[in-house]
XYZ file of C-alpha atoms in Angstrom:
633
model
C 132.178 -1.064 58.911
C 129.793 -0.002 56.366
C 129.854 0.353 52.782
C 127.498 1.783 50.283
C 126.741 0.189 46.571
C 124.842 2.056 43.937
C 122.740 -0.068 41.141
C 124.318 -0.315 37.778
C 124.064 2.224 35.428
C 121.658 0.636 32.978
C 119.143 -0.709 35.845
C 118.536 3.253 36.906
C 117.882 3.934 33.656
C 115.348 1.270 32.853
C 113.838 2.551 36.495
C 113.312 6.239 35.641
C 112.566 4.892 31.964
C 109.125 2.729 33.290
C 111.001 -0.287 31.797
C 112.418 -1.555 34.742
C 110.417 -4.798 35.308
C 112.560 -6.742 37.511
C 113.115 -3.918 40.050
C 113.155 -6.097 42.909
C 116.152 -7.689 42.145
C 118.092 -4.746 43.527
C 115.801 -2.962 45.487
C 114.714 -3.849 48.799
C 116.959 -6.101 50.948
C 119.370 -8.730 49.363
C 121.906 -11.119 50.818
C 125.083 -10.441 49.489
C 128.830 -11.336 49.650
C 131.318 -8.572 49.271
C 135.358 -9.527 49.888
C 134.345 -12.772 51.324
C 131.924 -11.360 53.683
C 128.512 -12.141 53.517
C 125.825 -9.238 54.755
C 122.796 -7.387 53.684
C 122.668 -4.561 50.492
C 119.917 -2.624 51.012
C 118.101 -0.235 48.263
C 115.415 2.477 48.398
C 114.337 4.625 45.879
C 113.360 8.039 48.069
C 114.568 10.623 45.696
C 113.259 13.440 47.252
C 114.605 12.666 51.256
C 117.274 14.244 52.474
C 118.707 11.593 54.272
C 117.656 8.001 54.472
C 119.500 5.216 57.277
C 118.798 1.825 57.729
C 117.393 0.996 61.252
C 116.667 -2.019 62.675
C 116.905 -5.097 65.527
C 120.776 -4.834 64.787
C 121.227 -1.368 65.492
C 118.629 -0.914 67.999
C 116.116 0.844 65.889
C 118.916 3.694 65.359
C 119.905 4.609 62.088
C 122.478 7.399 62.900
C 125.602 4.682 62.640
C 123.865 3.341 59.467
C 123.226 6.269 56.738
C 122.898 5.616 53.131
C 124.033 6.675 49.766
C 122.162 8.299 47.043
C 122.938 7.609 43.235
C 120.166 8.446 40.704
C 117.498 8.927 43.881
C 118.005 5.488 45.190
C 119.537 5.298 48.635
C 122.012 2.171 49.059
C 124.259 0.334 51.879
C 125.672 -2.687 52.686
C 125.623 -4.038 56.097
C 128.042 -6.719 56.534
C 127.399 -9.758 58.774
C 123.557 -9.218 58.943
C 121.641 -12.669 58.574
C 118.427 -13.212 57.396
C 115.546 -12.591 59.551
C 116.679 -9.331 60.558
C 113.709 -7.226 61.228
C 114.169 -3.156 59.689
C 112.944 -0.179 58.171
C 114.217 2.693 56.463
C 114.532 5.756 58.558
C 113.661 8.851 56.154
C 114.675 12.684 57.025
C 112.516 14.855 54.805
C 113.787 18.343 53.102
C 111.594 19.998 55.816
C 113.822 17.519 58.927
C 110.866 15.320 59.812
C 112.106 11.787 60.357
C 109.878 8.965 60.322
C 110.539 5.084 59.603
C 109.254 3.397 56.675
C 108.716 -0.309 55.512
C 110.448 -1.397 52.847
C 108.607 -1.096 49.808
C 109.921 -4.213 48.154
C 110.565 -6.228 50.918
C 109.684 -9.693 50.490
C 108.533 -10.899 54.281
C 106.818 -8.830 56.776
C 106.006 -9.026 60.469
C 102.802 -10.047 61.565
C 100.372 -7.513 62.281
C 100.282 -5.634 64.596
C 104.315 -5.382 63.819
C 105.057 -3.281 60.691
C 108.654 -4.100 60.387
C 110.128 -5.694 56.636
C 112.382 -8.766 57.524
C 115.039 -9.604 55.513
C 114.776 -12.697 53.848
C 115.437 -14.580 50.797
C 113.533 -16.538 48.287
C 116.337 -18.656 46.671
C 116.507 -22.617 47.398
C 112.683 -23.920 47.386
C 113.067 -27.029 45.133
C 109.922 -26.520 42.670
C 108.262 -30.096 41.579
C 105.412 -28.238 39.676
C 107.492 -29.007 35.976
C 104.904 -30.931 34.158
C 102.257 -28.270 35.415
C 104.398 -25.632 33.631
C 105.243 -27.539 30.960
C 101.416 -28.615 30.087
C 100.590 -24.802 29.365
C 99.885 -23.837 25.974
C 98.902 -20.218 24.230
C 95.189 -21.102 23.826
C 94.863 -23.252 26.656
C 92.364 -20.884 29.101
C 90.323 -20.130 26.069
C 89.076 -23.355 24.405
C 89.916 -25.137 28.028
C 87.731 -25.144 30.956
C 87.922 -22.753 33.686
C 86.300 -23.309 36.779
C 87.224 -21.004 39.759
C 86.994 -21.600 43.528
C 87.411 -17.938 45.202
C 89.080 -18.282 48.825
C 90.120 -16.261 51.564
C 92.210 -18.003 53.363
C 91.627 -16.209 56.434
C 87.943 -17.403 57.013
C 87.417 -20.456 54.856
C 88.644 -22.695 57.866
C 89.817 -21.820 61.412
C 91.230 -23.923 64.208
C 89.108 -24.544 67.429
C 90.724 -21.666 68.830
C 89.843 -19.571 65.854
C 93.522 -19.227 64.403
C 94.182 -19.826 61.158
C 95.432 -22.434 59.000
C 98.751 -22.271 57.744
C 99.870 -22.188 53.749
C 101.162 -25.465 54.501
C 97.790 -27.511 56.375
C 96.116 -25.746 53.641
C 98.389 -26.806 51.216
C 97.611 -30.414 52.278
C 93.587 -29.750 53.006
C 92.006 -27.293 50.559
C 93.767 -28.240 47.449
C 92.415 -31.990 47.868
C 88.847 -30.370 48.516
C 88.826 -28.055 45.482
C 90.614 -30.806 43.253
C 87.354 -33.546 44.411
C 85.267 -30.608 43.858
C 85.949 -30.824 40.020
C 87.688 -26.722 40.065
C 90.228 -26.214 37.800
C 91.856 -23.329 39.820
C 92.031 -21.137 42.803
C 91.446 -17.764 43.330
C 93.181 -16.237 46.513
C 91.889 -12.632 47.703
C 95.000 -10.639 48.014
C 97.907 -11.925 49.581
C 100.564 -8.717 49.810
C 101.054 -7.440 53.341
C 98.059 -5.708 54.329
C 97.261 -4.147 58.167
C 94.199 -4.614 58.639
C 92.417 -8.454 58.123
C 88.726 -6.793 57.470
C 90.538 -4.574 54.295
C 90.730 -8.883 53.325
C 93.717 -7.710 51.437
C 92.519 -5.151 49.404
C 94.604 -2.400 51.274
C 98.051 -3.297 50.722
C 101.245 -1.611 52.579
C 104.005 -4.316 50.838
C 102.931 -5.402 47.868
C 106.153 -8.152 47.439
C 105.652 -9.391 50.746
C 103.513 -12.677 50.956
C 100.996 -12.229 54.063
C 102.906 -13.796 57.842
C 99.126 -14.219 58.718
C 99.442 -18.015 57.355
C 103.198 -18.420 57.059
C 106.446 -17.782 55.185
C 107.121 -17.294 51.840
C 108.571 -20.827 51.288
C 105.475 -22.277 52.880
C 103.426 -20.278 50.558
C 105.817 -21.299 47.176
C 104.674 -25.225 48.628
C 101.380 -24.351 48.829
C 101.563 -23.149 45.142
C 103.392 -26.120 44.238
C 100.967 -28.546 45.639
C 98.117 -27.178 43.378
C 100.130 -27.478 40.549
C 101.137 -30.598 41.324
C 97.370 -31.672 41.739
C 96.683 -30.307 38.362
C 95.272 -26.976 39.996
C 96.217 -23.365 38.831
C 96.623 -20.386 41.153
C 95.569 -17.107 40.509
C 95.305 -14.315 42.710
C 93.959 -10.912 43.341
C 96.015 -8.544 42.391
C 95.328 -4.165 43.685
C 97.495 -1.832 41.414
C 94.496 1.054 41.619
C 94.982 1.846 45.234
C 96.914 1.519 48.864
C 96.316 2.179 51.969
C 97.427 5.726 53.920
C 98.484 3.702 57.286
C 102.550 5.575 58.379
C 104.493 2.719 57.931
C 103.631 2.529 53.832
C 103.878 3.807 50.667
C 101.946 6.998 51.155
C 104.321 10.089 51.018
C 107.489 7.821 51.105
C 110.066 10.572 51.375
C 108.106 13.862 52.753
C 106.194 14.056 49.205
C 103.842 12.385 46.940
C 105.950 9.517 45.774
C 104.116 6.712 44.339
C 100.588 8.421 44.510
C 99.916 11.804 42.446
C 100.783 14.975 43.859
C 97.046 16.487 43.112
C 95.459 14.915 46.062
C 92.133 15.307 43.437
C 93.528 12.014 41.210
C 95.513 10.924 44.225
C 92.735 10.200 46.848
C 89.511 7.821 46.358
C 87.378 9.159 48.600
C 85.213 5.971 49.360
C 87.867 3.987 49.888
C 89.801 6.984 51.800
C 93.071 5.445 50.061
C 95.652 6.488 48.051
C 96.022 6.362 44.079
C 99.293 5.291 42.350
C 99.853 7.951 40.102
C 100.297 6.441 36.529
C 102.151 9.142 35.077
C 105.563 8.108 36.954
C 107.628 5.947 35.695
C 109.419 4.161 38.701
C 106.014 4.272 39.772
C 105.094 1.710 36.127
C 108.077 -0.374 36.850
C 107.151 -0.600 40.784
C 103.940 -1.771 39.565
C 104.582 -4.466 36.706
C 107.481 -5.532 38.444
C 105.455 -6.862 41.134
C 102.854 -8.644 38.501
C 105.566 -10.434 37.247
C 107.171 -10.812 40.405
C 104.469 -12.675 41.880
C 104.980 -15.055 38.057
C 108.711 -15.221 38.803
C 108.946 -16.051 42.219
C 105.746 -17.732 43.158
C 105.085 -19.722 39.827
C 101.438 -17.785 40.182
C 99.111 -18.611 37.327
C 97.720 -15.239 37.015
C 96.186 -11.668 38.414
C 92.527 -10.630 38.787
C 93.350 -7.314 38.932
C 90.969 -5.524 41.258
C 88.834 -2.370 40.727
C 89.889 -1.375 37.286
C 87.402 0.706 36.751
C 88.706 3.226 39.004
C 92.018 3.100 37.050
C 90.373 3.737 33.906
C 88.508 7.072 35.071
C 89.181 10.163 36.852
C 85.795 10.561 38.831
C 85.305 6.815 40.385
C 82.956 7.381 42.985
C 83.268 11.380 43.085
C 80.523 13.952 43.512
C 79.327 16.037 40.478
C 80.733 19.210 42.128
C 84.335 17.652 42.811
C 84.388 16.012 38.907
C 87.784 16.665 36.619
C 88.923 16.142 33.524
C 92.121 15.303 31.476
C 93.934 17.306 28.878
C 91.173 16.500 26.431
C 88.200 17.250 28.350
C 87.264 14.049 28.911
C 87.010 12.146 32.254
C 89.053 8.850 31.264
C 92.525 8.726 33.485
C 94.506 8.207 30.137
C 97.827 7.118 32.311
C 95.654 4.710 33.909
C 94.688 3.263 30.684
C 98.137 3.269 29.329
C 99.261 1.599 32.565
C 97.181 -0.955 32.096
C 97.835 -1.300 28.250
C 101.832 -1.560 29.496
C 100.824 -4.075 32.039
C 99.240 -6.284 30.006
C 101.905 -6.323 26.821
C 104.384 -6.955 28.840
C 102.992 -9.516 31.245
C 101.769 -11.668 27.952
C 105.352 -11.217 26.513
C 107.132 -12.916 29.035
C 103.742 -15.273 29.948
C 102.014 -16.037 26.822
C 100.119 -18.369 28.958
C 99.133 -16.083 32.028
C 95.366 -15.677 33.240
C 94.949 -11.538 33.343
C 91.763 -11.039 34.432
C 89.890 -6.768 34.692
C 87.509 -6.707 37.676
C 86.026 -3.959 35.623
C 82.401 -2.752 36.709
C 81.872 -0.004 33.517
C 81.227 -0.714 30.178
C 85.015 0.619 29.051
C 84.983 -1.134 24.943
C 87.537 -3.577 24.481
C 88.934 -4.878 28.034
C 89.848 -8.153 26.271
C 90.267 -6.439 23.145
C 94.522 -6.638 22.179
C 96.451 -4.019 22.860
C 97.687 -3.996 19.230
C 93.878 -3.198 18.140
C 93.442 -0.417 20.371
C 92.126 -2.658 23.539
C 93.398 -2.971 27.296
C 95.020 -6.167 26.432
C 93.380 -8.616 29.132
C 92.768 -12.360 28.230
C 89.268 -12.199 30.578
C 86.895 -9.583 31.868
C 84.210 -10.214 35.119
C 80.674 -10.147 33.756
C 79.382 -8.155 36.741
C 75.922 -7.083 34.432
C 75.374 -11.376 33.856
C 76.172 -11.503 37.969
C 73.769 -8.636 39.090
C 70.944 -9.001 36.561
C 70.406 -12.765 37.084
C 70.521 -12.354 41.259
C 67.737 -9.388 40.934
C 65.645 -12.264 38.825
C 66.365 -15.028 40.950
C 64.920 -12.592 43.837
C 61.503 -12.361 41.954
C 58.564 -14.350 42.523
C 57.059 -16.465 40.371
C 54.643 -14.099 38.975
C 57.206 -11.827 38.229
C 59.330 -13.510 36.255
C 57.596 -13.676 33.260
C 58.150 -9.853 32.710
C 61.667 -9.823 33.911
C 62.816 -12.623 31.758
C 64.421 -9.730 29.648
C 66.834 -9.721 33.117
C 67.773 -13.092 32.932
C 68.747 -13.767 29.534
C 69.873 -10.076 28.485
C 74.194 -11.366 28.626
C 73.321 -13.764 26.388
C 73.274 -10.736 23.338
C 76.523 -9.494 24.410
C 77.897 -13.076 25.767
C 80.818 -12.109 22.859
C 81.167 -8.847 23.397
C 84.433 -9.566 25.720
C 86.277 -12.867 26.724
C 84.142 -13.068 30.080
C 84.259 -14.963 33.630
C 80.857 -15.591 34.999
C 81.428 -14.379 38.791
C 79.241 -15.218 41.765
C 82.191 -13.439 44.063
C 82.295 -12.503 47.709
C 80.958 -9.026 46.932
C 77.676 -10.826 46.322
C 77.494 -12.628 49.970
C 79.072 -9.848 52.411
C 77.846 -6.400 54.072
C 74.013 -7.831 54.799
C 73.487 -8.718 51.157
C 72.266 -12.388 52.529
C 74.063 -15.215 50.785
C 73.136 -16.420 47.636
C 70.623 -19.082 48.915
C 69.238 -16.111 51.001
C 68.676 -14.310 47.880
C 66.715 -16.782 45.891
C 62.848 -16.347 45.733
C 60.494 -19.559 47.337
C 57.882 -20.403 49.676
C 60.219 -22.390 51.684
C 64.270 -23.991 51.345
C 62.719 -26.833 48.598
C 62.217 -23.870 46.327
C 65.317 -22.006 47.357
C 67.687 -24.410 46.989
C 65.901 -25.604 43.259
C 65.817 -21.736 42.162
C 69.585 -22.228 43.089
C 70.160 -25.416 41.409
C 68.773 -24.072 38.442
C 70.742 -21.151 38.485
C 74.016 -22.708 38.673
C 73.408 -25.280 35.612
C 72.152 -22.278 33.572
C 75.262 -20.442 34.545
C 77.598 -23.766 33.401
C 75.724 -23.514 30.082
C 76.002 -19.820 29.812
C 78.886 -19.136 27.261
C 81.883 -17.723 29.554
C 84.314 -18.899 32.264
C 82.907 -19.328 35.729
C 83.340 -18.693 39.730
C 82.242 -19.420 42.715
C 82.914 -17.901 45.773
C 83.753 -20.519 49.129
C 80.612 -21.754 51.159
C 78.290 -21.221 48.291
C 78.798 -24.701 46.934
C 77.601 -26.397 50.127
C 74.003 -23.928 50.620
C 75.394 -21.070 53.138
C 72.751 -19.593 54.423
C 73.933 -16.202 56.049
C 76.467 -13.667 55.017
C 80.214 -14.337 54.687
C 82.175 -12.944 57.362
C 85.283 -12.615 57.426
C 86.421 -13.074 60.613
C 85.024 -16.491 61.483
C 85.209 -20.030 59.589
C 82.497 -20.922 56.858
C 79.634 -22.794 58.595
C 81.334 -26.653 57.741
C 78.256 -27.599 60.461
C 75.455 -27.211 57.263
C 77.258 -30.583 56.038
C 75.574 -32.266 59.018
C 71.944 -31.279 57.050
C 70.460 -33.727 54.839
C 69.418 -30.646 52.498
C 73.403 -29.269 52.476
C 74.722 -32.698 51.920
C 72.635 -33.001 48.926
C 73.550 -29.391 47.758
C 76.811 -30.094 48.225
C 76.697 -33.604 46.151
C 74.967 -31.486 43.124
C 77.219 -28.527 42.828
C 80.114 -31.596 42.565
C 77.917 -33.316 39.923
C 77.941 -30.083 38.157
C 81.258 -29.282 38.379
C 82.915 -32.695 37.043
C 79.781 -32.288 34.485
C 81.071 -28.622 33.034
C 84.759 -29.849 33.123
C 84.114 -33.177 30.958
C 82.019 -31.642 28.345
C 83.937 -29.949 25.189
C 80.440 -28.050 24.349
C 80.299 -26.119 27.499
C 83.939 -24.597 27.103
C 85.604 -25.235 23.505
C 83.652 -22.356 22.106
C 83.116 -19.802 24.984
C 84.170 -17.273 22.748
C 82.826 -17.895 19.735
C 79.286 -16.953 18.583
C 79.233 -20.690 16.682
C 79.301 -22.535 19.768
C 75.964 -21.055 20.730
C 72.165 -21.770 19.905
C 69.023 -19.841 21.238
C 65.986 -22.151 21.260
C 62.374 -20.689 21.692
C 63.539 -17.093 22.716
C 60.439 -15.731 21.792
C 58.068 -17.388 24.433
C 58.519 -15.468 27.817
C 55.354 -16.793 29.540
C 56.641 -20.475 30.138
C 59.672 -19.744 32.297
C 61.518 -21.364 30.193
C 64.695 -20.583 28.740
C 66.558 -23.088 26.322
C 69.441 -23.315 23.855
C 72.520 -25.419 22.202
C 75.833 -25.063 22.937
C 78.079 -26.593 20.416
C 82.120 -28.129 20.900
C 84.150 -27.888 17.773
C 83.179 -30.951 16.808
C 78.952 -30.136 16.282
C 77.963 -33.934 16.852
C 79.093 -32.794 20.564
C 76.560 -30.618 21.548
C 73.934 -30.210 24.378
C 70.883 -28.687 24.525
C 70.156 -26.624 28.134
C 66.403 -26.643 29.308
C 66.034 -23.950 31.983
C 63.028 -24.036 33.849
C 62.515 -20.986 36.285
C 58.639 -21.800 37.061
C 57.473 -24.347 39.280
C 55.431 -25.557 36.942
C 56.753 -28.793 35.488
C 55.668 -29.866 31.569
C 55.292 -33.156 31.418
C 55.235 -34.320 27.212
C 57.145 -31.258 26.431
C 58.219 -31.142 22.611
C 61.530 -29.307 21.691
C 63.358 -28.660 18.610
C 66.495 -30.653 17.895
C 69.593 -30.074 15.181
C 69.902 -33.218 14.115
C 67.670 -36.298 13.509
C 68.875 -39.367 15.359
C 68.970 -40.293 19.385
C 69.613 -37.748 22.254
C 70.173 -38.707 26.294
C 69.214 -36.733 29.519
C 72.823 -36.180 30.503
C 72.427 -33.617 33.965
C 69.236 -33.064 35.778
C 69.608 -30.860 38.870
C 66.338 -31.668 39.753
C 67.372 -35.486 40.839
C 65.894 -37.095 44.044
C 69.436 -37.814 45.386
C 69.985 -33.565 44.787
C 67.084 -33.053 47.009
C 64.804 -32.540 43.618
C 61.885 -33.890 42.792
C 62.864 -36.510 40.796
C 61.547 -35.485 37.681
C 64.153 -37.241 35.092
C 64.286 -38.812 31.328
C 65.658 -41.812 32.126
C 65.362 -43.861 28.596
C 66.772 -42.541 25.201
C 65.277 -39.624 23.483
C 64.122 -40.466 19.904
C 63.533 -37.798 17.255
C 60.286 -37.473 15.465
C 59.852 -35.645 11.907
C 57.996 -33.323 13.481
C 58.780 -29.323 12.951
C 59.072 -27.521 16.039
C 60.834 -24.320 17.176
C 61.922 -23.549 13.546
C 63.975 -26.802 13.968
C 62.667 -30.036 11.190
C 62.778 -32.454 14.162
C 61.476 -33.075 17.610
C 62.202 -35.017 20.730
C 59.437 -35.064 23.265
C 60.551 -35.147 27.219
C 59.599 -33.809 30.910
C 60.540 -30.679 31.751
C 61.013 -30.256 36.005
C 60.037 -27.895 37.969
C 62.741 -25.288 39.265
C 64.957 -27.267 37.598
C 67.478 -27.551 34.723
C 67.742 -30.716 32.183
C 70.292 -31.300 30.022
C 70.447 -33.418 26.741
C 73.069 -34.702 24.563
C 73.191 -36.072 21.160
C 74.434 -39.130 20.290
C 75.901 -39.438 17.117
C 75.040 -43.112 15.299
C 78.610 -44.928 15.128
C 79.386 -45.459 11.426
């Protein structure tokens, strides 16, 4: 015996409104108790089928004995006696008598690929111990707090011997003690909804409330959460609202038509990524979408979303020929849902999370990304600085007599450092497809100089105002590409050179996080300094950053020439004594051991526009940094 039941009243509404935001609490598959008898409600919205049945293991994949009601174009029935773990999908007859089966769209486990079937299961009972994590937050914390990201995929950044991966609960107990000795103060996860095919990495989704089976079950994944938390670690991950993939079993055409993507296969195709584009005009389509943002909050205690490619949300033409180019109702080439999507997104995700990381993988120069929603902007608390991420690789690819005329390269995001709340990424996109990694893209005459022009770069990106990542194997030295489909070289370690690599970027780390000047004012122009901008012939680029507190700042000595000035006299704020505090070019880094081991004492002497002086050595390919120490009393 089977019985149908129809959401209430008021949750349709909210659905067809766009203001549903807790849709999956009734759609997809729920254990249930009805008369005393427990079974399985399941809920579909596939307005435009003519028929839709449940089939599954129970009913040997025949949904003829199993045929749903429709109420308000959601289809609904209640199995009794199913248990969890039952494996289905929803078996759709379109208005023109195809049939096909579908996944669930909200279902919250998956099989393992190559299987495409949603399991029912539920997320109630895991017994969170992340309380004092949660209850640590505050509004402002990200912004006048250090971040420090450590990008994973989980898939590749360890394997077993027999190449298999490791599951959310040995990483649980292995990569959250490496990233927390590391000195990161969270984890970024490529995507981690149901995807089909491992080289997409995640970035073509079929079920976007399903965790991934490739490393586990949802509980295992909610304890691999709760172990960073409990470590003092937050969890954000990538997050792809602008497209999914075409494969049968998904989203694309649901019920015979174009359901969640847009009818005008113009706006509803990107044709480089040959996927499918949600169409932002719908409004189930808006409270599909942000209910799985928060869901992901809700459920899975995540810390935050970088959402992913949001440049092609915010325009019509991503990636399309001159020839195939539209426009919207004003002419202009902006996707104006998309941008209202996102505006949505974002209000609502920070009114229910005041304290959630949203973060726009945005590649164009869009105004405002960070920018409130109130005042116009998209509403995000951080934006990528892809331009900062780009420019300073192409430098760091020059030789040295190149440099001096492509200093402009370098130092350029330092004039619009303000512009947005920005995350200093050196992501996976920088170390995949043949691009070499990023020790293969430094300049040098042999690995001394490539692993200095790397040391270098890193400290000048801690002292860069902004947030920062790092993508997994480039804090050890790895030398080729990333790929995906095999472990990250761990053997390196065995190197002298790696080990020492390895030691620095750890130094550096611990170094960023303990120092109020390299984070307090990020994102304010006050907490910044440019020292000696003029000069570009010296390789050298130098300036303050400043803590709340002035008495606690640094001064960053960038030295991108392998010359080395020995005697060097800089410009200091204050009269008094100053300290060599971080040298990446120390002997026990693999450097040359070019340091300022005693205390720096000021002079009277006008330099750099500054009234006093403090003379030291400069190293080559190397960064130095000083502090000031403020006389007690």
């Amino acid at each position: 015996m089977t019985m149908a039941s129809a959401p209430t009243t008021d949750a349709l509404y909210l659905l067809h409104e766009g203001t549903q935001y807790q849709s999956y609490q009734f759609l997809g598959s729920h254990v249930e108790e009805r008369d005393s008898v427990r079974g399985i409600n399941f809920a579909v919205w596939a307005p435009n089928a003519k028929q839709v049945n449940v089939s599954g293991s129970f009913n040997g994949w025949d949904g003829s004995n199993h045929k749903m009601s429709m109420s308000g174009g959601v289809w609904t029935l209640f199995v009794p006696k199913l248990e969890e773990g039952t494996l289905y999908k929803y078996e759709i007859v379109t208005l023109d008598d195809e049939c096909y089966l579908k996944s669930d769209p909200y279902a919250f486990h998956t099989e393992l690929r190559p299987g495409t079937a949603s399991i029912v299961t539920s997320l109630e009972g895991y017994d969170w111990q992340d309380e004092e994590w949660l209850a640590t937050k505050t509004s402002n914390q990200f912004l006048q707090q250090p971040l420090l990201i450590y990008e994973v995929h989980l898939g590749s950044w360890k394997r077993k011997e027999d190449g298999s991966f490791y599951t959310y609960l040995e990483l649980a107990d292995e990569l959250v003690d490496y990233v927390l000795e590391r000195g990161y103060t969270h984890i970024e996860l490529m995507p981690l909804e149901e995807h089909p095919l491992d080289a997409s990495w995640g970035y073509q989704v079929t079920s976007y409330f399903s965790v991934t089976s490739r490393f586990g079950s949802p509980k295992d994944f909610m304890q691999f959460v709760d172990r960073c938390h409990q470590k003092g670690i937050g969890v954000i991950m990538d997050w792809v609202p602008a497209h999914f993939c075409k494969d049968a079993h998904g989203l694309t055409r649901f019920d015979g038509t174009p359901l969640y993507e847009y009818a005008d296969s113009r706006k509803g195709e990107n044709p480089t990524w040959g996927t499918q584009i949600f169409d932002y005009g719908k409004p189930e389509v808006l409270s599909f979408l942000i209910s799985n943002a928060l869901f992901w909050m809700d459920v899975y205690h995540i810390d935050g979303l970088r959402v992913d490619a949001v440049y092609s949300i915010l325009t019509l033409n991503f990636d399309r020929e001159e020839e195939d180019r539209i426009t919207n109702e004003l002419g202009g080439d902006e996707n104006l849902e998309g941008i209202a999507f996102l505006q949505k997104l974002n209000a609502v995700v920070f009114s229910r999370y005041p304290n959630a990381l949203m973060m726009a993988e945005d590649s164009s120069s869009y105004p405002g990304v960070t920018a409130s929603v109130e005042h116009g902007g998209l509403g995000f608390n951080y934006k990528w600085n892809l331009g900062f991420t780009w420019n300073t690789l192409e430098y760091m690819k020059k030789n040295q007599a190149e440099r001096c005329e492509a200093e402009d390269q370098l130092t350029n995001s330092l004039l619009g450092a303000w512009d947005e709340n920005y995350i200093l990424p050196y992501a996976h996109d920088e170390v995949v497809h043949d691009t070499k990694s990023l020790l293969g893209k430094m300049s040098g005459d042999d690995n001394w100089q490539r692993f200095a022009n790397l040391r270098v770069l890193y400290t000048y990106m801690i002292g860069h105002p902004g947030k920062k990542l790092l993508f997994m194997g480039n804090e050890f030295g790895q030398m080729d590409d990333w790929h995906s489909e095999s472990a990250l070289p761990w053997n390196l370690l065995a190197f002298e050179e790696h080990q020492q690599f390895a030691s620095f970027v750890t130094q550096m780390n611990h170094f960023y996080v303990g120092e109020k000047a390299l984070w307090e004012l990020d994102h304010d122009t006050s907490g910044f300094e440019p020292i000696g901008e003029e000069d570009k012939s010296d390789g050298l680029v130098m300036f303050i950053r400043k803590a709340e507190n002035d008495d606690e700042h640094l001064i960053m000595i960038c030295n991108f020439k392998t010359e080395k000035h020995e005697g060097y006299r800089l410009g200091v704020m204050k009269p008094g004594s100053y300290q060599e505090v971080f040298n990446s070019d120390k002997a026990e880094y693999g450097g040359s051991g070019v340091v300022n081991d005693t205390t720096l004492l000021t002079e009277e002497n006008a330099c750099q526009g500054r009234s006093y002086s403090i003379m030291l050595n400069i190293p080559p390919l190397a960064a130095v940094v000083v502090k000031y120490i403020p006389q007690e009393g």
